[in-house]
Coordinates of C-alpha atoms in Angstrom, one line a residue:
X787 CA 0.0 0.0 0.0
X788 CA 1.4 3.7 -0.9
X789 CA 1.7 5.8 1.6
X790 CA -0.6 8.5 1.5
X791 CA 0.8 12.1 2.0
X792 CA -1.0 14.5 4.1
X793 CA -0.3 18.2 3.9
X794 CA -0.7 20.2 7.2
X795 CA -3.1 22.6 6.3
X796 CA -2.9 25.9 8.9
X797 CA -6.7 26.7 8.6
X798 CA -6.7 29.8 11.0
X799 CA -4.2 31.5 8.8
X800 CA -6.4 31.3 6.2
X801 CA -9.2 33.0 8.2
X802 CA -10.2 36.7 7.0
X803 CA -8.3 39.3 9.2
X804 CA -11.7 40.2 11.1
X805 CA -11.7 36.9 12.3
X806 CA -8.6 37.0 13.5
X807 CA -8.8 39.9 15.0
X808 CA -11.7 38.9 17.1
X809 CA -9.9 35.6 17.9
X810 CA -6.8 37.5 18.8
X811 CA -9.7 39.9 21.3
X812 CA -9.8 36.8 23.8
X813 CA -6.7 37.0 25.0
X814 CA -4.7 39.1 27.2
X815 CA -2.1 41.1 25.5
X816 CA 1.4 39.8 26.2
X817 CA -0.3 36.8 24.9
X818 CA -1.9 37.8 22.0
X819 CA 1.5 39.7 21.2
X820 CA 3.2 36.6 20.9
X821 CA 1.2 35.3 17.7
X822 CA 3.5 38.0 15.9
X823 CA 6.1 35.9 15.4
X824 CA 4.5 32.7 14.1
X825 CA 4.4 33.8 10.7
X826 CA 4.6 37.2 8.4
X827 CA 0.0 36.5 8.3
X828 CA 0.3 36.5 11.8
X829 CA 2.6 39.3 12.3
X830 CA 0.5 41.4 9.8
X831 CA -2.7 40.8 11.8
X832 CA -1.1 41.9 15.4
X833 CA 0.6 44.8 13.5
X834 CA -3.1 45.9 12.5
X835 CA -5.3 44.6 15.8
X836 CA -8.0 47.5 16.5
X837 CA -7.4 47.2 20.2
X838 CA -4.7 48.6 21.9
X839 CA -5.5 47.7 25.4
X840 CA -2.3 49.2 27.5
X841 CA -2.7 48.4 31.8
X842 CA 0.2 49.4 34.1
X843 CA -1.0 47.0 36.5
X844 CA -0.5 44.0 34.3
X845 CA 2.3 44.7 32.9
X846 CA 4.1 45.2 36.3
X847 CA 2.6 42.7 37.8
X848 CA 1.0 44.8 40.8
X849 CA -2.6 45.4 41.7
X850 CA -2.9 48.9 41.7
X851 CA -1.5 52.2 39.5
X852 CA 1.2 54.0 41.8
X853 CA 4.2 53.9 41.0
X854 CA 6.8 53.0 44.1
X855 CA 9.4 55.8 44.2
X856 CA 12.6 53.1 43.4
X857 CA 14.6 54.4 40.7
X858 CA 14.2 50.9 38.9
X859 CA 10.3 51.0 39.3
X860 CA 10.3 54.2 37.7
X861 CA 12.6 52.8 34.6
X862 CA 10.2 50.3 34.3
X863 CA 7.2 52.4 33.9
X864 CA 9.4 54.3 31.0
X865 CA 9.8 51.4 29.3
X866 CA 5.8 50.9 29.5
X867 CA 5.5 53.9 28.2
X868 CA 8.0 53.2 25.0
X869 CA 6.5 50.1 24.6
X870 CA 2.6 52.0 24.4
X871 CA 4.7 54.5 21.7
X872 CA 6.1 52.2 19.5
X873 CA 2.6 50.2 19.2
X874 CA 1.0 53.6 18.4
X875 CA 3.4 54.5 15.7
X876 CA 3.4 51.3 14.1
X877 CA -0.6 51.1 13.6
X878 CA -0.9 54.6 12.5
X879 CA 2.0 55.5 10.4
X880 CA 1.7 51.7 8.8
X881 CA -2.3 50.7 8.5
X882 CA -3.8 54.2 9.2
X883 CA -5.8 51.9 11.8
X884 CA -9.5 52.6 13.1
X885 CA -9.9 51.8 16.6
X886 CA -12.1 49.8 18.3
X887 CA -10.6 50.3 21.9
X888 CA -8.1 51.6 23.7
X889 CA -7.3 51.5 27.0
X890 CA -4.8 53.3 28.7
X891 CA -4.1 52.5 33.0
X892 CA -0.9 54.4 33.4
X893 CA 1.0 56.6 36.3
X894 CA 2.8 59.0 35.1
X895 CA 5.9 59.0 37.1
X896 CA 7.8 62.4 35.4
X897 CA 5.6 65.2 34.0
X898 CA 7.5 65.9 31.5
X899 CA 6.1 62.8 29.8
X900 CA 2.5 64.2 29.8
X901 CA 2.8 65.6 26.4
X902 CA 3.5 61.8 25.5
X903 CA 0.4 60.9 26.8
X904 CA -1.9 63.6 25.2
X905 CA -0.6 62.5 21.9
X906 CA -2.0 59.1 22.4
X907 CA -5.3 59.9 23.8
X908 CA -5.2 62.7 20.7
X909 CA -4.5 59.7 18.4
X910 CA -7.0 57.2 19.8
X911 CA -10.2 60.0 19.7
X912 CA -8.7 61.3 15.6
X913 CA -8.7 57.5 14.6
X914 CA -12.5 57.0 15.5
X915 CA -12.2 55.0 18.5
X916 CA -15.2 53.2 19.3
X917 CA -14.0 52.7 23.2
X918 CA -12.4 54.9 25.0
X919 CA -10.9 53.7 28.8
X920 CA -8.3 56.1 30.7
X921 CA -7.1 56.2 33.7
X922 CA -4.3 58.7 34.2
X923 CA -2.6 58.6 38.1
X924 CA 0.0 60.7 39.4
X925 CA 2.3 59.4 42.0
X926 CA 1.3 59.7 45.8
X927 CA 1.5 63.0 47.6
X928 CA 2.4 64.4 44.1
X929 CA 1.5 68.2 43.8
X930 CA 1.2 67.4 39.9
X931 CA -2.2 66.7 38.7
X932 CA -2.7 65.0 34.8
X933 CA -5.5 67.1 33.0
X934 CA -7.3 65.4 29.7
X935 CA -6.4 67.4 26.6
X936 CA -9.7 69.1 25.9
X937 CA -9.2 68.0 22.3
X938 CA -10.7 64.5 23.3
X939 CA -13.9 65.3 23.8
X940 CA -15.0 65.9 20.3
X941 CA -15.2 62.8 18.9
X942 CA -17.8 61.7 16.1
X943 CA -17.4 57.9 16.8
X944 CA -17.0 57.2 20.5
X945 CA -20.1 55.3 21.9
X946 CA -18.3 54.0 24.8
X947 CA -16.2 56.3 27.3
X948 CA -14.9 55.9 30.9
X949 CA -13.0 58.4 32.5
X950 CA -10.9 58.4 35.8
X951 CA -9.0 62.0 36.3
X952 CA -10.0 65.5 36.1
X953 CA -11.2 67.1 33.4
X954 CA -13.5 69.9 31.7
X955 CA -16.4 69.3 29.9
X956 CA -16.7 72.8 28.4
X957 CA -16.9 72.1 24.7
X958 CA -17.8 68.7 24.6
X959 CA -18.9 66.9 21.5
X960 CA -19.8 63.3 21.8
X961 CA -21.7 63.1 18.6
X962 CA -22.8 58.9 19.1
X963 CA -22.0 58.6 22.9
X964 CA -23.8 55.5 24.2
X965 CA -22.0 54.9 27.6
X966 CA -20.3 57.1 29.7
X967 CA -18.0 55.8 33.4
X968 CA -16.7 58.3 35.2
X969 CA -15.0 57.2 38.0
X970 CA -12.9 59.2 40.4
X971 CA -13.7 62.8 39.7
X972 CA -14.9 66.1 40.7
X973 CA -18.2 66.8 40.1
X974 CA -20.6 69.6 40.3
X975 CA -24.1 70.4 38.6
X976 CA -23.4 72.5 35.9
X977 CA -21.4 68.9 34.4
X978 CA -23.9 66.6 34.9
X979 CA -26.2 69.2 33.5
X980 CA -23.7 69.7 30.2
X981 CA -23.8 65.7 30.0
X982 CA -27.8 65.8 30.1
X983 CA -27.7 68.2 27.1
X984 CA -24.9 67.2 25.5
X985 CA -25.2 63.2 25.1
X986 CA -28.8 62.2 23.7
X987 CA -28.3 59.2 22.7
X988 CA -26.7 58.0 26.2
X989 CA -28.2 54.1 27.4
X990 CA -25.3 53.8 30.5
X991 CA -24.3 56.3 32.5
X992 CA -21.9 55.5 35.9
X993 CA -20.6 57.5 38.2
X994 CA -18.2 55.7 40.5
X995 CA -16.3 56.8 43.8
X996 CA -17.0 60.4 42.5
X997 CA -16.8 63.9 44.4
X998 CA -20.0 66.5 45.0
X999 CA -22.7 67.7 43.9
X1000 CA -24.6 67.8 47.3
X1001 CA -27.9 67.2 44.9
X1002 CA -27.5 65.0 42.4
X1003 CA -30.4 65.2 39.4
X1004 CA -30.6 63.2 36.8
X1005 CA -33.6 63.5 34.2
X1006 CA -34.7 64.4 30.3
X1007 CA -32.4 61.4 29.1
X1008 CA -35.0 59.4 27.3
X1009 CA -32.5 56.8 25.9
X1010 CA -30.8 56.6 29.5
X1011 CA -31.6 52.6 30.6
X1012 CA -29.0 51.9 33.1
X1013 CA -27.7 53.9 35.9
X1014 CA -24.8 53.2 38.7
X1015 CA -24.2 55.8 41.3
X1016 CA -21.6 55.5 44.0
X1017 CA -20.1 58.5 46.1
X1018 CA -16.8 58.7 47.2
X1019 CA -18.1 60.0 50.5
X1020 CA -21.3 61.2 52.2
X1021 CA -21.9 64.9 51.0
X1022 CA -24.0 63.8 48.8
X1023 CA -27.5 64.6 50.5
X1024 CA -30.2 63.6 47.9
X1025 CA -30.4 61.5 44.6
X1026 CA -33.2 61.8 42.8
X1027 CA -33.5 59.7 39.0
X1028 CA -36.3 61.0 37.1
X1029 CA -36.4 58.3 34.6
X1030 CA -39.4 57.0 32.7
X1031 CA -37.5 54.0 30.4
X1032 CA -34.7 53.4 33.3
X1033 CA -34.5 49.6 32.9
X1034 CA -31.4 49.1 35.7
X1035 CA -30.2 51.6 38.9
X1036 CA -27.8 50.7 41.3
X1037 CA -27.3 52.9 44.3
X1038 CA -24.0 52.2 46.4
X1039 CA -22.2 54.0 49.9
X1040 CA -24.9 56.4 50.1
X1041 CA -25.4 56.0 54.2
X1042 CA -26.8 59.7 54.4
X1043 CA -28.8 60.6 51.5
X1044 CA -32.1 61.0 50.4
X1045 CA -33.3 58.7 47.3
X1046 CA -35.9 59.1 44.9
X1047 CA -36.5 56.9 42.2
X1048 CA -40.5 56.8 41.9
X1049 CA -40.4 58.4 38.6
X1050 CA -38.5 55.4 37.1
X1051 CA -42.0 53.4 36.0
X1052 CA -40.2 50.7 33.7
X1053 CA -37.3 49.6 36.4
X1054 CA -36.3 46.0 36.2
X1055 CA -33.6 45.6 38.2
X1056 CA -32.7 47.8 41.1
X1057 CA -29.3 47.4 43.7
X1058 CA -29.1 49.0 47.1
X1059 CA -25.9 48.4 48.6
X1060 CA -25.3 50.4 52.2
X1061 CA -28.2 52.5 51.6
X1062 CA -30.2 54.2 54.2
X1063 CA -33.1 53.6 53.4
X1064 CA -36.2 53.0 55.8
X1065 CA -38.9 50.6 55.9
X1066 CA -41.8 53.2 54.7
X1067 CA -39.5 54.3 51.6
X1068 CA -38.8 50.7 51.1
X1069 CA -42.2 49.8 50.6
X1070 CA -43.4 53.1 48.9
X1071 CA -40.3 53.2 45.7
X1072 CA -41.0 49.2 45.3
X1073 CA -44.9 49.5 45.4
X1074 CA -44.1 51.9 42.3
X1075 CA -41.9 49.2 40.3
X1076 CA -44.6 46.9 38.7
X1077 CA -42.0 45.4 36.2
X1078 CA -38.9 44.7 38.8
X1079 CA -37.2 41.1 37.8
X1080 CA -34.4 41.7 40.4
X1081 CA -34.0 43.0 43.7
X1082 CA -30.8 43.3 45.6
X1083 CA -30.3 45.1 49.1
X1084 CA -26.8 44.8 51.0
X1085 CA -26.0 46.2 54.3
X1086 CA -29.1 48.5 54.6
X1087 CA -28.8 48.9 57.9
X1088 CA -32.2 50.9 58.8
X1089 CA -34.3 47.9 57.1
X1090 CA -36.1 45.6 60.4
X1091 CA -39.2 45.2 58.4
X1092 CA -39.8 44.1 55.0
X1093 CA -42.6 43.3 52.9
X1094 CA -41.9 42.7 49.1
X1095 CA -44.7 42.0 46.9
X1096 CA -43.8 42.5 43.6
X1097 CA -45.6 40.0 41.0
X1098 CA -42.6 39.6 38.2
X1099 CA -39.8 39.6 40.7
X1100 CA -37.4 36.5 39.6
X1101 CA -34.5 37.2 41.5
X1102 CA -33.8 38.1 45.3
X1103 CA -30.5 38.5 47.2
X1104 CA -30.7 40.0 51.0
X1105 CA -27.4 40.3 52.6
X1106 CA -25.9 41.8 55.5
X1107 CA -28.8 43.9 56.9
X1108 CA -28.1 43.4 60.2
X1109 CA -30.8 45.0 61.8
X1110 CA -33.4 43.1 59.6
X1111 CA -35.9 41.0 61.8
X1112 CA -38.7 40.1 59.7
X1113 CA -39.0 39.3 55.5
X1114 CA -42.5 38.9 54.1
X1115 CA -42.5 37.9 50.5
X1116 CA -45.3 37.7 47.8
X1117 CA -43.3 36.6 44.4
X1118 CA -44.9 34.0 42.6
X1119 CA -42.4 34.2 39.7
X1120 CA -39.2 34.4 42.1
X1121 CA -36.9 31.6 41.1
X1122 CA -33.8 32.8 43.4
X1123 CA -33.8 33.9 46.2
X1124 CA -30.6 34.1 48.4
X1125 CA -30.5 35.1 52.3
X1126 CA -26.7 36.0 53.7
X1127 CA -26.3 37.5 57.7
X1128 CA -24.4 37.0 60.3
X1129 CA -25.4 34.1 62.0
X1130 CA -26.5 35.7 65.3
X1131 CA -28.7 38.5 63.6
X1132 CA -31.6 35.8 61.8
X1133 CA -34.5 37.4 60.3
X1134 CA -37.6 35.5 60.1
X1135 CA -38.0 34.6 56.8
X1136 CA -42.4 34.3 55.7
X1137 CA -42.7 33.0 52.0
X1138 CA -45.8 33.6 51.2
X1139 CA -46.0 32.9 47.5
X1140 CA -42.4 31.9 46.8
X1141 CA -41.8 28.7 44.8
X1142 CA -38.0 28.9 44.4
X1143 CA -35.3 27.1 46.2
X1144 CA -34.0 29.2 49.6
X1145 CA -30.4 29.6 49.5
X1146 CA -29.5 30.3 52.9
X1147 CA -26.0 31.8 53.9
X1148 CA -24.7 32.8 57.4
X1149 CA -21.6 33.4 59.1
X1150 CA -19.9 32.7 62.7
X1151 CA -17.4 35.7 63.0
X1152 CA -14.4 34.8 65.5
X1153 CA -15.8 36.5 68.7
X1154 CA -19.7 35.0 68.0
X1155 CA -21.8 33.3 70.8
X1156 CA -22.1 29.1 69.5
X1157 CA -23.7 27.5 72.3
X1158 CA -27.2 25.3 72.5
X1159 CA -29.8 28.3 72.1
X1160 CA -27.7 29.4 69.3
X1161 CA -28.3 25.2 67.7
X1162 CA -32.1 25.7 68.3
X1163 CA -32.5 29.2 67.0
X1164 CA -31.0 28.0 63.8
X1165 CA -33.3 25.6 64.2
X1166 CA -36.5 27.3 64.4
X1167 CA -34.8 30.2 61.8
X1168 CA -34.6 27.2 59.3
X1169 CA -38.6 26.5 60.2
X1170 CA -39.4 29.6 58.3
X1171 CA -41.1 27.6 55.2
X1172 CA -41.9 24.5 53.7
X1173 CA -39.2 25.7 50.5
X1174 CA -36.4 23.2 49.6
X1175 CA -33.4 25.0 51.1
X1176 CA -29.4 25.0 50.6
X1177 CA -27.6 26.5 53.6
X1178 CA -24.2 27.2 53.5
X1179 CA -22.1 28.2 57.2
X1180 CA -18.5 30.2 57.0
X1181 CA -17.4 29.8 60.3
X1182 CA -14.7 31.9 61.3
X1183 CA -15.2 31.1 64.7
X1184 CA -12.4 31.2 67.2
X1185 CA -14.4 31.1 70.7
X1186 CA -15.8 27.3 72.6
X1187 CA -18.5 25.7 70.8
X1188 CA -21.0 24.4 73.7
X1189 CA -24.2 21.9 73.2
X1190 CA -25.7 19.8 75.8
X1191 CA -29.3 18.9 75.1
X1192 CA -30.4 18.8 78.6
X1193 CA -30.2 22.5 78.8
X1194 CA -33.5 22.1 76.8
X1195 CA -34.9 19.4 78.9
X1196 CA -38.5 20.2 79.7
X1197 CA -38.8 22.3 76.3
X1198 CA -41.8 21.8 73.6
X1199 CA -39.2 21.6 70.8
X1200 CA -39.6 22.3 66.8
X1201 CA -38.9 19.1 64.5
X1202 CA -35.6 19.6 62.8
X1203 CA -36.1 20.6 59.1
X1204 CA -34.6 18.6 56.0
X1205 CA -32.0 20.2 53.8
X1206 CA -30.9 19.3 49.9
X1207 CA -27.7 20.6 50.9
X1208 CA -25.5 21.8 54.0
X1209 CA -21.9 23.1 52.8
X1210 CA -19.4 24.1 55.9
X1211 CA -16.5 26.4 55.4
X1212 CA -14.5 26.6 58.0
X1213 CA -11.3 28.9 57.9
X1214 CA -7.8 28.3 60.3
X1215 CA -9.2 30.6 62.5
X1216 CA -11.5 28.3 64.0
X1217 CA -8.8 25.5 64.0
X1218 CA -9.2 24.8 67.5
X1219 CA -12.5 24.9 67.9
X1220 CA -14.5 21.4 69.2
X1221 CA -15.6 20.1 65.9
X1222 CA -17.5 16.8 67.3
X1223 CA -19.7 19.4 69.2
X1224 CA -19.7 21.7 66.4
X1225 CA -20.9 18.9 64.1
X1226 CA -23.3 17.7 67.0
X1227 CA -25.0 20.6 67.0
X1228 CA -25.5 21.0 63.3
X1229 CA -27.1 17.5 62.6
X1230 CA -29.1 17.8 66.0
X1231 CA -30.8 21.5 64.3
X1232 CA -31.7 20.2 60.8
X1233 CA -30.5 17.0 58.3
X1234 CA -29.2 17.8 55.5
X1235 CA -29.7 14.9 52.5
X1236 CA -25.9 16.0 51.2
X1237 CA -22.9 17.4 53.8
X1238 CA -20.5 19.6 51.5
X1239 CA -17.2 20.7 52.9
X1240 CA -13.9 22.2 50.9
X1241 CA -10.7 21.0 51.1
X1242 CA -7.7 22.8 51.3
X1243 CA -7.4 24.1 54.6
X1244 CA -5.7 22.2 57.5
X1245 CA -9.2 23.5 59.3
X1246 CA -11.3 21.8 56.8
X1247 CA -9.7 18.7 56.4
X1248 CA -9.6 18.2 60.1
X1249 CA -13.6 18.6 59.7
X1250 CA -13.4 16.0 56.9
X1251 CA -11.5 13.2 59.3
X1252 CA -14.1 14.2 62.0
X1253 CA -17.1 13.9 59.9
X1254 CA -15.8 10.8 58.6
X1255 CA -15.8 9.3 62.1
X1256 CA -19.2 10.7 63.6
X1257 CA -20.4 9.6 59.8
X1258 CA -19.3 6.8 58.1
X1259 CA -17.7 5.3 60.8
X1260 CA -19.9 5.7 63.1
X1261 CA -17.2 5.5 65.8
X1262 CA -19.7 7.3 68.7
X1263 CA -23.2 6.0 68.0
X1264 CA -23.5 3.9 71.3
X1265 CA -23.2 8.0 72.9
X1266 CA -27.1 8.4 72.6
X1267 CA -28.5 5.1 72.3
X1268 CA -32.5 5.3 73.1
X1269 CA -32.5 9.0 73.0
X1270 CA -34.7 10.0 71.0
X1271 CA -34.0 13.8 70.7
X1272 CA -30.4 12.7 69.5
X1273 CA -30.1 13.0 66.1
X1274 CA -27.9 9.7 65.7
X1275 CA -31.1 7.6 66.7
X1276 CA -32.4 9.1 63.5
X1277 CA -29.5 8.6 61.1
X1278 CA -30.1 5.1 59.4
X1279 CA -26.5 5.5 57.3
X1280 CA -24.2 8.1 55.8
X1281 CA -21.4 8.0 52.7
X1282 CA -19.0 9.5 50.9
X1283 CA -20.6 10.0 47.5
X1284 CA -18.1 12.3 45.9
X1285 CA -14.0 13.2 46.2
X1286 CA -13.3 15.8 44.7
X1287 CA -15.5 14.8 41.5
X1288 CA -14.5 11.1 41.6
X1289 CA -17.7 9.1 42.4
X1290 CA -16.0 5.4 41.5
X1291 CA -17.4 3.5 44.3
X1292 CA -14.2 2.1 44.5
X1293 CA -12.1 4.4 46.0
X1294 CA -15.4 6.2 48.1
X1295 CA -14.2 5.2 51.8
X1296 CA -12.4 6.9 54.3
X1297 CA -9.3 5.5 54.5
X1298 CA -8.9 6.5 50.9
X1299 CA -10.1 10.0 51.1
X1300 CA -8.0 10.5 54.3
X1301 CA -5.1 9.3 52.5
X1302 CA -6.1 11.5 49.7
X1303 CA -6.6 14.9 51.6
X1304 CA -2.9 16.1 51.7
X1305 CA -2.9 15.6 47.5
X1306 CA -6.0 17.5 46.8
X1307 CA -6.2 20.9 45.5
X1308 CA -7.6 23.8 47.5
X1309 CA -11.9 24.1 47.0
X1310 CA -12.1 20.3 45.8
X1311 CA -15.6 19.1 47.0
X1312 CA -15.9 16.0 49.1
X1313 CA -19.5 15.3 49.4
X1314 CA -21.4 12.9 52.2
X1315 CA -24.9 11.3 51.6
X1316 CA -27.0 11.1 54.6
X1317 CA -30.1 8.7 54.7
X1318 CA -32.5 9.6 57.9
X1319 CA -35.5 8.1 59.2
X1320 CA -38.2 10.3 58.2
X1321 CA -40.4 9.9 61.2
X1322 CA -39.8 13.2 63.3
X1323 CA -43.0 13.1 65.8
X1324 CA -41.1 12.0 68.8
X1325 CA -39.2 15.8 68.5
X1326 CA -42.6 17.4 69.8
X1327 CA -42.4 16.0 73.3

């Protein structure tokens, strides 16, 4: 028989450049500058790539923009900077290139440079560049700050613009500006009402960890669907969004000002995060939002009593209100809805018309208060409905664990509710805490069908080898033998059904997973099946 000759046949090379090009947009750019020197196609299609996406951060290899004073830091930002020049000339002078972003993160170490960087920014808005991203810093306790050319802002092509450093908006011209971030700046009314009249065809608007205006008023944007307003601090006394086709708002560090946002009719989704905001507002802005499909509130801490009836709400996240006692909720369409406190601040939780899943999250801090009222408070908290629930506990806990069950000798007690899913975290901190009364505790307050813990901490695996003996084991059974309020009577047989995604049966006991433990990545999953009796009468007595 011949053999038969087959050519290798590069089929992305053959691709059309846009392809490429949009291949080449997945990846970050050291990488993507790489492909230059696989072939002259390839070198041609980096030479001519639409975005130039230039980050300090990443290419130093530090999480934020300033600059350390060390002469060989500063070198290194120089070379950044020749680096960004030398791409600019090459696209410009060579392919007369139309951009489609460009991002520029830089700190500009040496002022003198700052005509450097007006030429780019100059370049970027005269080529038509679709995105525009800058973020211009100065070096700490610098008495130099970088001002945007005023040039930049007419631009006939720019529909997406964020902005981090001073600047004027006296003469702007943002002929097709969809979305506009400004982040970090100085504000005042006179430019938010300049951006009003001066952007029509705006759909996103956010203002992030911005300075002033005392009143902030935004209306007569018609376009204007999603809004994001965070204050750098608390002078800001009122916000009011007079918004008929707002679709999204989210509201953020805004402990001491007023909010309005009853005009928005249309809203969808709305975010509250560290709001103050009382219960009568509460129910008066969301009586007004007939079309609301999400709802998050985070660390409002006036909130104690909540009713939310909203007919097309789908999604529903409540964390960290730590003054919240009570939750009514009327959502037949809700098919989230997630719960996160600290563990000793449990609101009572009344689903009225709720058909979703609970996901349940709390949190032992170090200094919190675990002892046997604590066990039958979660007990009765979990009581709340008759929804399938997942509850997840981050303990951080570094104080005694107590629970003795004839503390509640004499007491008329609730049945202990069943769980699809019980997942414990539990961080170094509380490495020497009693995890046999810890884990006591848990499986005498509800019984979860699967027990989910982490691996990856010398914490967690310790609460692996213990759940393995109280579990699988069954090293202590004989300890409540007759009892009937011990939740051990009630256990018929628990296994390991998963190690960290291996379910061959095979390998599923506890020798092998203990053996296993010091080889396993950090956040594998080692899942245990628990089969209880499902007669719970005897709990009344």
């Amino acid at each position: 028989m011949m053999d038969e000759k087959i050519d290798d046949v590069d089929m992305i090379s053959d691709m059309p450049a846009f392809i490429m090009h949009h291949i080449l947009s997945f990846l970050p750019r050291k990488e993507a500058a790489k492909t230059s020197v696989l072939s002259k196609k390839w070198n041609s299609i980096w030479s001519s790539f639409p975005i130039l996406d230039f980050d300090q951060c990443c290419y130093l290899n530090k999480d934020h923009l300033f600059a350390d004073k060390h002469p060989e830091n500063k070198k290194r930002v120089k070379k950044f900077m020749n680096i960004v020049d030398k791409s600019f000339g090459r696209r410009f002078q060579e392919h007369k290139l139309q951009l489609q972003k460009f991002k520029l993160h830089i700190t500009l170490v040496d002022f003198k440079l700052a005509s450097l960087v007006d030429k780019w920014i100059e370049l970027a808005f005269e080529n038509d560049a679709k995105e525009i991203d800058l973020l211009v810093e100065t070096e700490e306790n610098s008495c130099y700050t970088y001002t945007l050319p005023k040039t930049i802002f007419v631009a006939k092509s720019t529909n997406y613009c964020k902005l981090g450093q001073p600047f004027s908006w006296t003469g702007v011209k943002f002929y097709s500006l969809q979305k506009l971030r400004l982040q970090e700046v100085c504000l005042n009314e006179e430019i938010i009402q300049d951006i009003i009249h001066t952007c029509p065809f705006i759909t996103d608007f956010g203002l992030i960890m911005f300075k002033g205006p005392k009143i902030l008023e935004i209306s007569n944007l018609p376009k204007l669907r999603n809004v994001t307003v965070i204050p750098d601090d608390n002078y800001v006394e009122s916000v009011k969004i007079d918004l008929p086709n707002l679709q999204i708002f989210r509201l953020g560090y805004s402990n001491q000002c007023q909010l309005d946002i009853t005009g928005c009719k249309d809203l969808k989704e709305l975010w509250l995060d560290s709001v103050n905001i009382t219960d009568q507002l509460f129910h008066f802005s969301i009586s007004r939002f007939p079309h609301l499909e999400t709802l998050l509130i985070n660390d409002c801490s006036m909130l104690e009593r909540v009713n939310i009836s909203v007919q097309r709400l789908r999604e529903l996240r409540i964390f960290s209100c730590q003054k919240l006692l009570y939750v009514e909720i009327d959502a037949p369409n809700l098919s989230l809805f997630r719960y996160c406190n600290s563990s000793n601040q449990m609101a009572k939780l009344f689903l009225k018309n709720a058909p979703c899943c609970l996901e349940l999250n709390l949190k032992l801090d170090p200094n919190d208060l675990v002892d046997t009222h604590w066990f039958l408070n979660l007990r009765e908290f979990l009581l709340m409905s008759n929804q399938r629930k997942y509850l997840k506990i981050l303990v951080f806990l570094s104080e005694a664990v107590t629970f003795d069950l004839k503390e509640l000798s004499g007491m008329s007690l609730p049945p202990p509710v069943e769980l699809d899913l019980m997942k414990l975290d539990i961080r170094n901190s509380a490495l020497s805490i009693d995890y046999v009364t810890f884990i006591d505790g848990l499986l005498w307050s509800c019984r979860p069908k699967i027990l989910s813990v982490p691996t990856g901490l010398e914490s967690l695996d310790k609460c692996i080898k213990v759940l393995c003996e109280m579990l699988v084991d069954r090293e202590d059974l004989h300890r409540c033998l007759g009892d009937h309020k011990c939740w051990r009577s009630h256990l018929k047989g628990a296994e390991i059904t998963s190690i960290a995604g291996n379910e061959d049966e095979r390998l599923l006991d506890c020798k092998t997973l203990l053996d296993m433990l010091p080889t396993l990545a950090k956040d594998q999953e080692i899942q245990f099946r628990l089969d209880w009796e499902h007669h719970l009468h005897g709990y009344l007595d």
